[in-house]
Amino acid sequence: MRSIYFDYNATTRLDSRVQGEMEPFLSEIHGNPSSVHHIGRRARASLDEARDRVAVVWKCKPSEVVFTSGGTESNNLAIFGTARLLKGKKNHLITSQIEHHAVLHAFEYLEKKEGFHVTYLPVSPEGMVDPVSLKSALTPATGLVSIMTANNETGAVQPVADFSKICREASVLFHTDAVQSFGKLPFDSIHQFGADLVSVCAHKFHGPKGSGALFIRSPLLPEPILVGGGHENERRAGTENLPAIWGLMVASELFVRTPVFDSARVEPLVAQLREMAQSIPGIHIRTSETHSLPNTLAMTVEKADSISLMAALDLEGICASSGSACSAGSLEPSHVMKAMGVPPEEANALIRFSLGRDNTEEEVEYVGKRLLQLIKQVQAWGK
Ligand SMILES: Cc1ncc(COP(=O)(O)O)c(C=O)c1O
C-alpha cells in the first residue's frame, strides 16, 4: 500500500543533516554540562554554543533562550510561570478559545485551582481573534495575554504584532505560542512577534521530538515549574538534553531563517487540493484563503464523523488529522471548529491536511480524486 503523509502540522521527519549533527551527542559527547571535570566541560561548551547560535538566529541575548522539552512545556512555563509571578497583584488573564490544549488547559487549571479570572476571546467564522475584542477585554487587573501565532487545526495566522502592541501600551505581558509558525512563515527575528514570551518546538520543522525553547525577554523571570538544580539560569531544573538541544539549534539554522515549508512550492499544492475538495458536495473548507499558513487545509464534512474519516483515509494510506494530534481518537468535537461557530455534528467531522517539503503534485491529485469516494463511503457507514 502506498503511504502519503499530509500531516506535517502534527510532526515532521527528523532531517538527516540534523540527525547527523546530533549523533556525537548520543555517543562521545556524553558529559553532564554541570560536571566540573573535562568531560562535563566539553558538554557545557556545546550547550553554551547551542544557546549562542539559537540567539543569533533569533537575534536576541543568549540569556533569553530557555531550552525545554517541547511546545507543551514552553507554553506551560510561560503561562504558569508568569501567572504565579503576578499572583496577588494581577489576577486577570486573557487567552483565546482556539488555543492548543497545552495553553487552554493551563489557563483552565489556573482558573479552577489557583483563583485566577480568565477571559477566553471568541473568534470570527474564519478563526481570527479581533484586536478590538482584546483591547476591550483588558482591565487594570490583567497581567498576561496569550494568543497563538498560527492555529494548528485551521492554519489561521493571527495579527500577533497588533496584539503585542495593545499589550505593551497597557503594560500587560504578552505570550504567543508560535509553535506552528516556525519554519512555515517568514522569520526575521524573535522580536517580530513583539512578545515577552514566545514558545517554539523543534519537531515541527524537521528537528527532534521532545525539544523546545522559550524566549523570555529579559529581565522577566517567570516562576519555574520544574524545580531542582539551577539549570537554565534558575528557570528550568533538570540535566539538559544536549542531543535534542543541538538538534533544535541545527534545525533552526537550516529551516527557520529560510522556512523549510517553501511557500512557492507548497502553496500551489494546497490550492490544487482546495479546488478539488471544494467541488465535492457536503465539504466545507474551514481554512481562509488569505490569513493562513501556506501548507494547511482544513475542511468539515456533512453527515460524517472524524474517526470514520481518518480510518477511511488511513485505509488508503493517507495520513491526515482530525484536528490537533493530541485529541485524535477522541470523540470530542474540535474546540476550534466550535469556536468558529461550526455546528457540533460538523465540528466532529474535521479533516486537516497539512503538507510539507516531500509532497508532490501527483500525491495531491491522488488524494483529491480519492476524497469523493471516501466521503461517500463514510457517509454510507453512518446510515
Ligand atoms: C500550536 C501548538 N502548540 C503546542 C504544541 C505542543 O507541542 P509539543 O508536541 O512539542 O509538546 C503543538 C503540537 O501539536 C501545537 O501545534
Short mmCIF file of C-alpha atoms and ligand atoms in Angstrom, two decimals:
data_model
loop_
_atom_site.label_atom_id
_atom_site.label_comp_id
_atom_site.label_asym_id
_atom_site.label_seq_id
_atom_site.Cartn_x
_atom_site.Cartn_y
_atom_site.Cartn_z
CA MET A 1 0.00 0.00 0.00
CA ARG A 2 1.30 3.46 -0.78
CA SER A 3 1.78 5.95 2.02
CA ILE A 4 1.03 9.65 1.71
CA TYR A 5 1.95 11.93 4.58
CA PHE A 6 -0.29 15.01 4.76
CA ASP A 7 0.12 15.59 8.49
CA TYR A 8 3.09 17.95 8.80
CA ASN A 9 1.35 20.08 11.43
CA ALA A 10 1.36 17.03 13.73
CA THR A 11 5.06 16.43 13.23
CA THR A 12 7.82 16.31 10.63
CA ARG A 13 10.50 13.73 9.93
CA LEU A 14 13.89 14.36 11.54
CA ASP A 15 16.12 15.78 8.81
CA SER A 16 19.17 13.62 8.03
CA ARG A 17 21.61 16.53 8.41
CA VAL A 18 20.13 17.36 11.81
CA GLN A 19 20.33 13.70 12.80
CA GLY A 20 23.98 13.54 11.70
CA GLU A 21 24.86 16.59 13.79
CA MET A 22 23.06 15.11 16.82
CA GLU A 23 24.88 11.77 16.71
CA PRO A 24 28.12 12.74 18.55
CA PHE A 25 25.92 13.88 21.46
CA LEU A 26 24.41 10.40 21.69
CA SER A 27 27.87 8.86 21.97
CA GLU A 28 31.21 10.53 22.66
CA ILE A 29 29.97 13.89 23.97
CA HIS A 30 28.07 12.32 26.84
CA GLY A 31 29.04 14.50 29.78
CA ASN A 32 26.73 16.33 32.13
CA PRO A 33 27.12 20.07 31.41
CA SER A 34 27.06 20.71 35.16
CA SER A 35 30.06 18.45 35.90
CA VAL A 36 33.27 20.32 36.57
CA HIS A 37 35.66 17.77 35.01
CA HIS A 38 36.86 17.97 31.40
CA ILE A 39 34.13 15.62 30.05
CA GLY A 40 31.48 17.80 31.65
CA ARG A 41 33.15 20.97 30.48
CA ARG A 42 33.11 19.64 26.89
CA ALA A 43 29.32 19.23 27.15
CA ARG A 44 28.99 22.67 28.79
CA ALA A 45 30.89 24.28 25.91
CA SER A 46 28.45 22.70 23.42
CA LEU A 47 25.43 23.77 25.46
CA ASP A 48 26.73 27.34 25.56
CA GLU A 49 27.45 27.21 21.83
CA ALA A 50 23.93 25.94 21.08
CA ARG A 51 22.37 28.76 23.12
CA ASP A 52 24.59 31.35 21.41
CA ARG A 53 23.73 30.05 17.94
CA VAL A 54 19.98 29.93 18.62
CA ALA A 55 20.27 33.51 19.92
CA VAL A 56 21.98 34.50 16.65
CA VAL A 57 19.04 33.05 14.66
CA TRP A 58 16.51 34.70 16.96
CA LYS A 59 18.55 37.95 17.20
CA CYS A 60 18.27 38.08 20.97
CA LYS A 61 20.53 37.66 24.00
CA PRO A 62 21.66 34.09 24.72
CA SER A 63 20.30 34.51 28.28
CA GLU A 64 16.82 34.99 26.77
CA VAL A 65 16.80 31.42 25.36
CA VAL A 66 15.48 28.67 27.68
CA PHE A 67 15.63 25.10 26.39
CA THR A 68 12.60 22.92 27.23
CA SER A 69 11.16 19.50 26.39
CA GLY A 70 8.89 20.90 23.66
CA GLY A 71 5.97 23.14 22.85
CA THR A 72 3.82 21.92 25.72
CA GLU A 73 6.45 22.68 28.33
CA SER A 74 7.30 26.05 26.76
CA ASN A 75 3.63 27.03 26.94
CA ASN A 76 3.24 25.71 30.49
CA LEU A 77 6.35 27.55 31.67
CA ALA A 78 5.26 30.79 30.02
CA ILE A 79 1.73 30.69 31.42
CA PHE A 80 2.08 29.12 34.87
CA GLY A 81 5.42 30.83 35.44
CA THR A 82 4.16 34.31 34.60
CA ALA A 83 0.73 33.99 36.22
CA ARG A 84 2.28 32.80 39.50
CA LEU A 85 4.78 35.64 39.40
CA LEU A 86 1.91 38.12 39.14
CA LYS A 87 -0.45 36.42 41.59
CA GLY A 88 -1.98 38.78 44.17
CA LYS A 89 -1.07 41.79 42.01
CA LYS A 90 -2.69 40.94 38.66
CA ASN A 91 -5.25 38.14 38.78
CA HIS A 92 -6.89 38.54 35.36
CA LEU A 93 -5.57 36.62 32.36
CA ILE A 94 -6.66 36.61 28.71
CA THR A 95 -6.35 33.95 26.03
CA SER A 96 -8.41 32.82 23.03
CA GLN A 97 -10.88 29.99 22.53
CA ILE A 98 -8.81 28.39 19.76
CA GLU A 99 -5.51 27.81 21.56
CA HIS A 100 -3.78 24.43 21.64
CA HIS A 101 -4.71 22.41 24.74
CA ALA A 102 -1.19 23.00 26.11
CA VAL A 103 -2.31 26.61 26.53
CA LEU A 104 -6.06 26.22 27.17
CA HIS A 105 -5.70 23.58 29.86
CA ALA A 106 -3.04 25.64 31.64
CA PHE A 107 -5.45 28.59 31.83
CA GLU A 108 -8.32 26.33 32.93
CA TYR A 109 -6.08 24.97 35.69
CA LEU A 110 -5.18 28.48 36.89
CA GLU A 111 -8.86 29.39 36.87
CA LYS A 112 -10.11 26.30 38.68
CA LYS A 113 -7.28 25.67 41.14
CA GLU A 114 -5.40 28.91 41.66
CA GLY A 115 -8.06 31.62 41.82
CA PHE A 116 -7.32 33.47 38.56
CA HIS A 117 -10.03 35.01 36.43
CA VAL A 118 -9.63 34.11 32.73
CA THR A 119 -11.24 35.67 29.65
CA TYR A 120 -11.38 33.39 26.57
CA LEU A 121 -11.63 35.62 23.49
CA PRO A 122 -14.02 34.47 20.73
CA VAL A 123 -13.05 34.18 17.06
CA SER A 124 -14.66 35.05 13.73
CA PRO A 125 -16.09 32.30 11.44
CA GLU A 126 -12.62 32.32 9.80
CA GLY A 127 -10.97 31.64 13.15
CA MET A 128 -9.48 35.11 13.66
CA VAL A 129 -9.17 36.91 17.00
CA ASP A 130 -10.15 40.57 16.71
CA PRO A 131 -7.63 43.02 18.26
CA VAL A 132 -10.61 45.21 19.25
CA SER A 133 -12.00 42.39 21.40
CA LEU A 134 -8.60 42.07 23.10
CA LYS A 135 -8.50 45.79 23.80
CA SER A 136 -11.94 45.78 25.35
CA ALA A 137 -11.20 42.70 27.48
CA LEU A 138 -8.21 44.35 29.20
CA THR A 139 -8.79 45.55 32.77
CA PRO A 140 -6.45 47.12 35.32
CA ALA A 141 -6.15 43.62 36.83
CA THR A 142 -4.92 41.99 33.59
CA GLY A 143 -1.41 40.60 33.92
CA LEU A 144 -0.92 38.26 30.96
CA VAL A 145 -2.33 37.75 27.47
CA SER A 146 -1.57 34.61 25.45
CA ILE A 147 -2.67 34.30 21.83
CA MET A 148 -1.18 31.88 19.33
CA THR A 149 0.61 32.98 16.15
CA ALA A 150 -0.86 30.29 13.88
CA ASN A 151 -3.57 27.77 14.61
CA ASN A 152 -2.63 24.12 14.25
CA GLU A 153 -6.08 22.99 13.00
CA THR A 154 -7.05 25.69 10.51
CA GLY A 155 -3.70 27.37 9.87
CA ALA A 156 -5.25 30.79 10.71
CA VAL A 157 -2.44 33.31 11.19
CA GLN A 158 -3.30 35.90 13.83
CA PRO A 159 -2.32 39.59 13.86
CA VAL A 160 0.13 38.98 16.68
CA ALA A 161 2.05 42.25 16.22
CA ASP A 162 -1.25 44.12 16.80
CA PHE A 163 -1.93 42.13 19.97
CA SER A 164 1.55 42.73 21.35
CA LYS A 165 1.28 46.47 20.67
CA ILE A 166 -2.02 46.66 22.54
CA CYS A 167 -0.49 44.76 25.46
CA ARG A 168 2.66 46.89 25.52
CA GLU A 169 0.59 50.08 25.63
CA ALA A 170 -1.37 48.66 28.58
CA SER A 171 1.80 47.34 30.34
CA VAL A 172 0.48 43.77 30.14
CA LEU A 173 2.77 40.82 29.42
CA PHE A 174 2.19 39.06 26.10
CA HIS A 175 2.93 35.43 25.24
CA THR A 176 2.49 33.76 21.87
CA ASP A 177 2.51 30.05 21.06
CA ALA A 178 4.46 30.29 17.80
CA VAL A 179 4.96 26.52 17.50
CA GLN A 180 3.18 26.28 14.13
CA SER A 181 4.75 29.35 12.58
CA PHE A 182 8.46 28.44 12.83
CA GLY A 183 9.66 27.01 9.53
CA LYS A 184 6.36 27.93 7.83
CA LEU A 185 6.21 31.73 7.91
CA PRO A 186 8.97 34.25 7.10
CA PHE A 187 11.26 34.75 10.09
CA ASP A 188 13.45 37.75 10.71
CA SER A 189 13.86 37.83 14.47
CA ILE A 190 12.11 36.70 17.64
CA HIS A 191 11.22 40.37 18.17
CA GLN A 192 8.90 40.33 15.15
CA PHE A 193 6.18 38.93 17.45
CA GLY A 194 6.63 41.86 19.83
CA ALA A 195 6.04 39.34 22.63
CA ASP A 196 7.62 38.96 26.06
CA LEU A 197 7.46 35.17 25.76
CA VAL A 198 7.49 33.01 22.60
CA SER A 199 7.04 29.20 22.52
CA VAL A 200 8.92 27.10 19.97
CA CYS A 201 9.21 23.37 19.32
CA ALA A 202 11.73 21.62 17.07
CA HIS A 203 9.75 18.68 15.71
CA LYS A 204 7.51 20.97 13.66
CA PHE A 205 10.47 21.98 11.46
CA HIS A 206 12.38 18.73 10.97
CA GLY A 207 14.14 18.83 14.33
CA PRO A 208 13.90 16.20 17.06
CA LYS A 209 10.83 15.49 19.17
CA GLY A 210 10.98 16.35 22.86
CA SER A 211 12.91 19.53 22.17
CA GLY A 212 11.63 23.05 22.52
CA ALA A 213 12.60 26.51 23.62
CA LEU A 214 11.02 29.51 25.21
CA PHE A 215 12.08 33.07 24.52
CA ILE A 216 11.82 35.09 27.73
CA ARG A 217 12.51 38.78 27.28
CA SER A 218 14.96 39.92 29.93
CA PRO A 219 14.65 40.88 32.74
CA LEU A 220 11.39 38.88 33.09
CA LEU A 221 11.90 35.89 35.37
CA PRO A 222 8.83 33.59 35.49
CA GLU A 223 8.43 31.23 38.44
CA PRO A 224 9.94 27.86 37.49
CA ILE A 225 7.54 24.95 37.01
CA LEU A 226 10.32 22.36 37.39
CA VAL A 227 12.42 22.77 40.50
CA GLY A 228 15.65 21.05 41.45
CA GLY A 229 19.02 22.21 40.21
CA GLY A 230 19.77 25.70 38.99
CA HIS A 231 19.83 24.79 35.29
CA GLU A 232 18.88 27.23 32.56
CA ASN A 233 19.65 30.19 34.83
CA GLU A 234 17.24 29.01 37.55
CA ARG A 235 14.35 28.89 35.07
CA ARG A 236 14.15 25.15 34.30
CA ALA A 237 15.69 22.48 36.50
CA GLY A 238 16.94 19.20 35.04
CA THR A 239 20.05 17.96 33.25
CA GLU A 240 19.98 19.42 29.77
CA ASN A 241 19.09 17.11 26.86
CA LEU A 242 22.08 18.02 24.75
CA PRO A 243 21.33 15.89 21.63
CA ALA A 244 17.84 17.43 21.48
CA ILE A 245 19.13 20.95 22.11
CA TRP A 246 21.80 20.57 19.43
CA GLY A 247 19.15 19.25 17.03
CA LEU A 248 16.90 22.24 17.72
CA MET A 249 19.80 24.57 17.04
CA VAL A 250 20.78 22.93 13.74
CA ALA A 251 17.15 22.78 12.57
CA SER A 252 16.71 26.47 13.50
CA GLU A 253 19.74 27.45 11.44
CA LEU A 254 18.70 25.34 8.46
CA PHE A 255 14.92 25.63 8.43
CA VAL A 256 13.72 28.72 10.29
CA ARG A 257 15.80 31.52 8.79
CA THR A 258 14.68 30.29 5.39
CA PRO A 259 11.41 28.47 6.05
CA VAL A 260 11.64 24.78 5.22
CA PHE A 261 7.98 24.91 4.15
CA ASP A 262 8.73 26.66 0.87
CA SER A 263 5.53 28.57 0.19
CA ALA A 264 6.31 28.85 -3.52
CA ARG A 265 6.17 25.04 -3.68
CA VAL A 266 3.60 24.14 -1.07
CA GLU A 267 1.01 26.85 -1.74
CA PRO A 268 0.12 25.70 -5.27
CA LEU A 269 -0.27 22.13 -3.97
CA VAL A 270 -2.66 23.31 -1.25
CA ALA A 271 -4.54 25.48 -3.78
CA GLN A 272 -4.96 22.44 -6.02
CA LEU A 273 -6.24 20.35 -3.12
CA ARG A 274 -8.61 23.16 -2.11
CA GLU A 275 -10.05 23.31 -5.61
CA MET A 276 -10.60 19.55 -5.75
CA ALA A 277 -12.15 19.43 -2.24
CA GLN A 278 -14.37 22.43 -2.90
CA SER A 279 -16.05 20.68 -5.81
CA ILE A 280 -17.22 17.82 -3.57
CA PRO A 281 -20.77 18.30 -2.25
CA GLY A 282 -21.01 18.36 1.54
CA ILE A 283 -17.46 19.62 2.12
CA HIS A 284 -16.99 23.00 3.78
CA ILE A 285 -13.49 24.48 3.67
CA ARG A 286 -12.51 25.93 7.06
CA THR A 287 -9.15 27.48 6.15
CA SER A 288 -9.21 31.07 4.99
CA GLU A 289 -7.58 31.75 1.63
CA THR A 290 -5.83 34.87 2.89
CA HIS A 291 -4.72 34.72 6.56
CA SER A 292 -3.39 31.19 6.83
CA LEU A 293 -0.30 29.01 6.85
CA PRO A 294 0.77 28.09 3.30
CA ASN A 295 0.63 24.35 3.99
CA THR A 296 -2.70 23.85 5.79
CA LEU A 297 -6.18 22.99 4.53
CA ALA A 298 -8.96 22.15 6.98
CA MET A 299 -12.45 21.07 5.99
CA THR A 300 -15.57 19.68 7.62
CA VAL A 301 -17.80 17.07 6.05
CA GLU A 302 -21.57 16.84 6.33
CA LYS A 303 -23.10 13.60 7.63
CA ALA A 304 -19.74 12.10 8.66
CA ASP A 305 -17.51 11.85 11.74
CA SER A 306 -13.79 12.40 12.25
CA ILE A 307 -12.92 8.89 13.38
CA SER A 308 -14.52 7.24 10.33
CA LEU A 309 -12.97 9.83 8.02
CA MET A 310 -9.49 9.23 9.49
CA ALA A 311 -9.98 5.45 9.26
CA ALA A 312 -11.14 5.62 5.64
CA LEU A 313 -8.20 7.84 4.65
CA ASP A 314 -5.75 5.63 6.51
CA LEU A 315 -7.07 2.52 4.74
CA GLU A 316 -5.96 4.26 1.53
CA GLY A 317 -2.56 5.05 3.04
CA ILE A 318 -3.37 8.75 3.51
CA CYS A 319 -2.21 10.30 6.80
CA ALA A 320 -4.28 13.31 7.81
CA SER A 321 -5.60 14.58 11.10
CA SER A 322 -8.92 15.35 12.69
CA GLY A 323 -7.53 18.49 14.30
CA SER A 324 -4.83 18.53 16.92
CA ALA A 325 -2.99 15.22 17.18
CA CYS A 326 -3.49 15.23 20.93
CA SER A 327 -7.24 14.78 20.54
CA ALA A 328 -7.08 12.33 17.62
CA GLY A 329 -9.00 9.21 18.60
CA SER A 330 -11.25 11.24 20.89
CA LEU A 331 -14.89 11.74 20.00
CA GLU A 332 -14.88 15.30 21.29
CA PRO A 333 -15.76 17.79 18.55
CA SER A 334 -12.93 20.19 17.74
CA HIS A 335 -12.99 23.15 20.14
CA VAL A 336 -11.56 25.27 17.33
CA MET A 337 -14.46 24.44 14.98
CA LYS A 338 -16.96 25.06 17.79
CA ALA A 339 -15.41 28.47 18.49
CA MET A 340 -15.74 29.30 14.76
CA GLY A 341 -19.46 28.58 15.01
CA VAL A 342 -19.44 25.28 13.10
CA PRO A 343 -22.46 23.18 14.15
CA PRO A 344 -21.44 20.45 16.69
CA GLU A 345 -22.16 17.50 14.37
CA GLU A 346 -19.86 19.01 11.73
CA ALA A 347 -17.25 20.14 14.27
CA ASN A 348 -16.79 16.43 14.85
CA ALA A 349 -16.21 15.73 11.15
CA LEU A 350 -12.98 17.59 10.54
CA ILE A 351 -10.19 16.67 8.15
CA ARG A 352 -6.96 18.65 8.37
CA PHE A 353 -4.46 18.17 5.59
CA SER A 354 -1.07 19.76 6.28
CA LEU A 355 1.53 19.42 3.54
CA GLY A 356 5.30 19.72 3.61
CA ARG A 357 8.54 19.55 1.71
CA ASP A 358 8.29 15.97 0.44
CA ASN A 359 4.78 16.12 -1.01
CA THR A 360 4.18 16.08 -4.76
CA GLU A 361 1.53 17.17 -7.22
CA GLU A 362 0.85 13.54 -8.01
CA GLU A 363 0.04 12.86 -4.33
CA VAL A 364 -2.35 15.81 -4.25
CA GLU A 365 -4.09 14.54 -7.37
CA TYR A 366 -4.40 11.07 -5.86
CA VAL A 367 -5.87 12.36 -2.58
CA GLY A 368 -8.17 14.81 -4.35
CA LYS A 369 -9.51 12.03 -6.59
CA ARG A 370 -9.97 9.51 -3.75
CA LEU A 371 -11.68 12.03 -1.47
CA LEU A 372 -15.12 11.97 -3.10
CA GLN A 373 -15.28 8.18 -2.98
CA LEU A 374 -14.05 8.01 0.61
CA ILE A 375 -16.54 10.55 1.83
CA LYS A 376 -19.41 8.72 0.15
CA GLN A 377 -18.21 5.53 1.83
CA VAL A 378 -18.06 7.17 5.31
CA GLN A 379 -21.49 8.73 4.84
CA ALA A 380 -22.85 5.28 3.90
CA TRP A 381 -21.28 3.72 7.08
CA GLY A 382 -23.25 6.25 9.16
CA LYS A 383 -26.61 5.31 7.65
C1 LIG B 1 0.12 25.19 18.36
C2 LIG B 1 0.78 24.12 19.15
N1 LIG B 1 1.20 24.37 20.39
C3 LIG B 1 1.81 23.44 21.14
C4 LIG B 1 2.01 22.17 20.67
C5 LIG B 1 2.66 21.13 21.55
O1 LIG B 1 3.98 20.90 21.18
P1 LIG B 1 4.75 19.57 21.65
O2 LIG B 1 4.22 18.46 20.84
O3 LIG B 1 6.19 19.85 21.34
O4 LIG B 1 4.53 19.44 23.11
C6 LIG B 1 1.60 21.85 19.37
C7 LIG B 1 1.79 20.47 18.83
O5 LIG B 1 0.92 19.92 18.22
C8 LIG B 1 0.97 22.85 18.60
O6 LIG B 1 0.54 22.59 17.36
#
